[in-house]
């Protein structure tokens, strides 16, 4: 009988600018053995997210950078193979920070059990996972929407954006989404219910914002930064709120960030600009999961996944996601059912 091995994707070199597939390595290692209090998980899906680019850089950030040779950090969803924690049994579906690898060992307390009767396993890496929680806390706690507000979301067809826009609608707001390409723009309207959609690749963003937001922008959920965000800032309404969730357009700039915001606008529009990390709300994740689950069950939340088959293709999926090639939440299916 063949002894199972652990296929892993590791960081081979620190990317300079846009990552290349040569910045990653595929290797094999023995399947790790869980110690007391630990659980061995067979990953079925691993997540692909913009924040991972920052972890590949040595620049100062909110988390320790990856070292060369480290398994690429990521959320993953899978099933328990072996457990030395009484809270978990073999076969239990779980989610955790398990990395781009086929098998991972984690402390039982760091894993989140999931209910497959409510949603498929992959959904716990987006709408019912930290991606959904990011949209939930970013919009509702940082943005503080009021009925009738106009909410603009950039990267609106991505994992966070698709949920943020729908939550704004649930809150009674009017939604405008910005995405790249006519198919994504059409999906914003037909799948996620945005009242207006702007294709930044082919349309004049400033002109379209004037049409779509004649009374200004009350909340801007910013996932991208750069010139797109600069155009939205110029349309702020009095008392506008800018929720800084991500700056994907700057993640591969290696220290050079094009100035996209004039802080004087905060004075002119009496506006507020605030960044946040979803981890700051960890003590309220159960609240977010409960409410998101209820909206999903009632059909008020929809989602789209972009799944790449094969762990070895994770680097390619990651690079494509950074360049906006994904439609919906980018995931990689490792194996299993």
CSV table of C-alpha atoms in Angstrom, one decimal, residues 105-289:
chain,number,residue,atom,x,y,z
A,105,UNK,CA,-2.1,19.8,11.0
A,106,UNK,CA,-3.7,22.5,13.2
A,107,UNK,CA,-4.7,23.1,16.8
A,108,UNK,CA,-8.3,22.0,17.3
A,109,UNK,CA,-9.2,25.5,18.6
A,110,UNK,CA,-8.1,27.1,15.4
A,111,UNK,CA,-10.5,25.1,13.2
A,112,UNK,CA,-14.1,26.0,12.5
A,113,UNK,CA,-16.6,23.1,12.1
A,114,UNK,CA,-19.1,23.7,9.2
A,115,UNK,CA,-22.6,22.6,8.4
A,116,UNK,CA,-22.9,21.0,5.0
A,117,UNK,CA,-26.6,20.9,5.3
A,118,UNK,CA,-26.7,24.6,5.0
A,119,UNK,CA,-24.2,25.2,2.2
A,120,UNK,CA,-21.5,23.2,0.3
A,121,UNK,CA,-18.0,23.1,1.7
A,122,UNK,CA,-16.6,25.6,-0.7
A,123,UNK,CA,-19.0,28.3,0.5
A,124,UNK,CA,-17.3,28.4,3.9
A,125,UNK,CA,-14.3,29.9,2.1
A,126,UNK,CA,-16.4,32.9,0.9
A,127,UNK,CA,-20.0,33.8,1.6
A,128,UNK,CA,-20.0,31.9,5.0
A,129,UNK,CA,-16.3,32.4,5.7
A,130,UNK,CA,-13.8,35.3,6.2
A,131,UNK,CA,-14.6,36.7,2.8
A,132,UNK,CA,-18.2,37.1,3.7
A,133,UNK,CA,-17.3,38.3,7.2
A,134,UNK,CA,-15.1,41.0,5.6
A,135,UNK,CA,-18.0,42.3,3.6
A,136,UNK,CA,-20.3,42.1,6.6
A,137,UNK,CA,-18.2,44.0,9.1
A,138,UNK,CA,-16.7,46.4,6.5
A,139,UNK,CA,-20.1,47.5,5.2
A,140,UNK,CA,-22.2,47.3,8.3
A,141,UNK,CA,-19.8,48.4,11.0
A,142,UNK,CA,-17.3,50.6,9.2
A,143,UNK,CA,-19.6,51.9,6.4
A,144,UNK,CA,-22.8,52.2,8.6
A,145,UNK,CA,-25.3,52.2,5.8
A,146,UNK,CA,-28.6,54.0,6.0
A,147,UNK,CA,-31.7,53.3,3.8
A,148,UNK,CA,-31.5,55.3,0.7
A,149,UNK,CA,-27.7,55.6,0.7
A,150,UNK,CA,-25.8,55.2,-2.6
A,151,UNK,CA,-23.1,52.6,-2.2
A,152,UNK,CA,-20.3,52.1,-4.7
A,153,UNK,CA,-18.2,48.9,-4.6
A,154,UNK,CA,-15.0,48.3,-6.5
A,155,UNK,CA,-13.9,44.8,-7.6
A,156,UNK,CA,-17.7,44.2,-7.2
A,157,UNK,CA,-17.6,40.8,-8.9
A,158,UNK,CA,-14.9,39.4,-6.6
A,159,UNK,CA,-15.3,37.4,-3.4
A,160,UNK,CA,-15.8,40.3,-1.1
A,161,UNK,CA,-17.4,42.7,-3.6
A,162,UNK,CA,-20.2,40.4,-4.6
A,163,UNK,CA,-21.3,40.1,-0.9
A,164,UNK,CA,-20.8,43.7,0.0
A,165,UNK,CA,-23.2,44.9,-2.7
A,166,UNK,CA,-25.9,42.5,-1.7
A,167,UNK,CA,-25.6,43.4,1.9
A,168,UNK,CA,-26.0,47.1,0.9
A,169,UNK,CA,-29.2,46.2,-0.9
A,170,UNK,CA,-30.5,44.3,2.2
A,171,UNK,CA,-29.8,47.5,4.2
A,172,UNK,CA,-32.0,49.4,1.8
A,173,UNK,CA,-29.3,51.1,-0.2
A,174,UNK,CA,-28.9,51.8,-3.9
A,175,UNK,CA,-25.8,49.9,-5.3
A,176,UNK,CA,-23.3,50.7,-8.1
A,177,UNK,CA,-20.7,48.1,-8.9
A,178,UNK,CA,-17.3,48.6,-10.7
A,179,UNK,CA,-15.8,45.6,-12.4
A,180,UNK,CA,-13.6,44.8,-15.4
A,181,UNK,CA,-15.3,43.5,-18.6
A,182,UNK,CA,-18.8,43.5,-20.0
A,183,UNK,CA,-19.6,40.0,-18.7
A,184,UNK,CA,-18.7,40.9,-15.2
A,185,UNK,CA,-20.7,44.1,-15.4
A,186,UNK,CA,-23.7,42.3,-16.7
A,187,UNK,CA,-23.4,39.7,-13.9
A,188,UNK,CA,-23.4,42.5,-11.3
A,189,UNK,CA,-26.9,43.6,-12.6
A,190,UNK,CA,-28.4,40.2,-13.3
A,191,UNK,CA,-26.9,38.0,-10.6
A,192,UNK,CA,-26.2,40.3,-7.7
A,193,UNK,CA,-28.9,43.0,-8.3
A,194,UNK,CA,-26.7,46.1,-8.6
A,195,UNK,CA,-28.8,49.0,-10.0
A,196,UNK,CA,-25.8,50.2,-12.1
A,197,UNK,CA,-22.6,48.5,-13.2
A,198,UNK,CA,-19.5,50.2,-14.6
A,199,UNK,CA,-17.0,48.4,-16.8
A,200,UNK,CA,-13.7,50.2,-15.9
A,201,UNK,CA,-11.9,48.5,-18.9
A,202,UNK,CA,-14.1,50.1,-21.6
A,203,UNK,CA,-16.0,53.0,-20.0
A,204,UNK,CA,-15.2,56.4,-18.7
A,205,UNK,CA,-15.4,55.9,-15.0
A,206,UNK,CA,-15.8,59.5,-14.0
A,207,UNK,CA,-18.6,60.1,-16.6
A,208,UNK,CA,-20.4,56.9,-15.6
A,209,UNK,CA,-20.2,57.8,-11.9
A,210,UNK,CA,-21.8,61.1,-12.7
A,211,UNK,CA,-24.7,59.3,-14.4
A,212,UNK,CA,-25.1,56.5,-11.8
A,213,UNK,CA,-24.5,58.7,-8.7
A,214,UNK,CA,-26.1,62.1,-9.5
A,215,UNK,CA,-26.4,62.9,-5.8
A,216,UNK,CA,-23.0,61.7,-4.9
A,217,UNK,CA,-21.6,58.6,-3.2
A,218,UNK,CA,-22.5,58.0,0.4
A,219,UNK,CA,-20.4,54.9,1.0
A,220,UNK,CA,-17.5,53.7,-1.1
A,221,UNK,CA,-16.4,50.1,-0.4
A,222,UNK,CA,-12.8,50.2,-1.7
A,223,UNK,CA,-11.2,47.0,-2.7
A,224,UNK,CA,-8.7,48.3,-5.3
A,225,UNK,CA,-7.2,51.8,-4.6
A,226,UNK,CA,-5.5,53.6,-7.5
A,227,UNK,CA,-7.2,55.6,-10.2
A,228,UNK,CA,-10.6,53.8,-9.9
A,229,UNK,CA,-10.8,54.9,-6.2
A,230,UNK,CA,-9.6,58.4,-7.1
A,231,UNK,CA,-12.5,58.8,-9.5
A,232,UNK,CA,-15.0,57.7,-6.8
A,233,UNK,CA,-13.5,60.0,-4.2
A,234,UNK,CA,-14.3,63.0,-6.4
A,235,UNK,CA,-18.0,62.0,-6.3
A,236,UNK,CA,-18.4,61.7,-2.5
A,237,UNK,CA,-21.5,63.1,-1.0
A,238,UNK,CA,-21.5,65.2,2.2
A,239,UNK,CA,-20.8,62.9,5.1
A,240,UNK,CA,-19.5,60.2,2.8
A,241,UNK,CA,-17.8,57.1,4.2
A,242,UNK,CA,-14.9,55.4,2.6
A,243,UNK,CA,-14.4,51.8,3.7
A,244,UNK,CA,-10.8,50.7,2.9
A,245,UNK,CA,-10.9,47.0,2.6
A,246,UNK,CA,-8.1,46.3,0.0
A,247,UNK,CA,-5.8,48.0,-2.4
A,248,UNK,CA,-5.2,45.3,-4.9
A,249,UNK,CA,-4.0,47.7,-7.6
A,250,UNK,CA,-1.0,48.5,-5.4
A,251,UNK,CA,0.0,45.1,-4.1
A,252,UNK,CA,2.6,44.5,-6.7
A,253,UNK,CA,4.0,48.0,-6.9
A,254,UNK,CA,7.0,47.2,-4.6
A,255,UNK,CA,6.8,50.4,-2.6
A,256,UNK,CA,5.6,52.8,-5.3
A,257,UNK,CA,2.0,53.7,-4.7
A,258,UNK,CA,0.5,56.2,-7.0
A,259,UNK,CA,-1.2,59.0,-5.1
A,260,UNK,CA,-4.9,58.4,-5.5
A,261,UNK,CA,-6.5,60.4,-2.7
A,262,UNK,CA,-6.4,64.1,-1.7
A,263,UNK,CA,-7.0,64.2,2.1
A,264,UNK,CA,-8.5,67.7,1.6
A,265,UNK,CA,-11.6,65.9,0.2
A,266,UNK,CA,-12.3,64.6,3.7
A,267,UNK,CA,-12.6,68.2,4.8
A,268,UNK,CA,-14.6,69.4,1.8
A,269,UNK,CA,-17.1,66.5,2.0
A,270,UNK,CA,-16.9,66.2,5.8
A,271,UNK,CA,-16.2,62.6,5.0
A,272,UNK,CA,-14.6,59.7,6.9
A,273,UNK,CA,-12.1,57.2,5.6
A,274,UNK,CA,-11.3,54.0,7.6
A,275,UNK,CA,-9.4,50.8,7.1
A,276,UNK,CA,-10.1,47.6,8.9
A,277,UNK,CA,-9.0,44.0,9.3
A,278,UNK,CA,-11.6,41.3,9.6
A,279,UNK,CA,-9.5,39.6,12.3
A,280,UNK,CA,-10.3,42.5,14.6
A,281,UNK,CA,-13.9,41.2,14.6
A,282,UNK,CA,-13.1,37.5,15.4
A,283,UNK,CA,-15.1,37.7,18.6
A,284,UNK,CA,-18.2,38.4,16.5
A,285,UNK,CA,-17.7,35.8,13.7
A,286,UNK,CA,-20.6,33.7,15.0
A,287,UNK,CA,-22.9,36.7,14.7
A,288,UNK,CA,-21.8,37.2,11.1
A,289,UNK,CA,-22.2,33.6,10.2
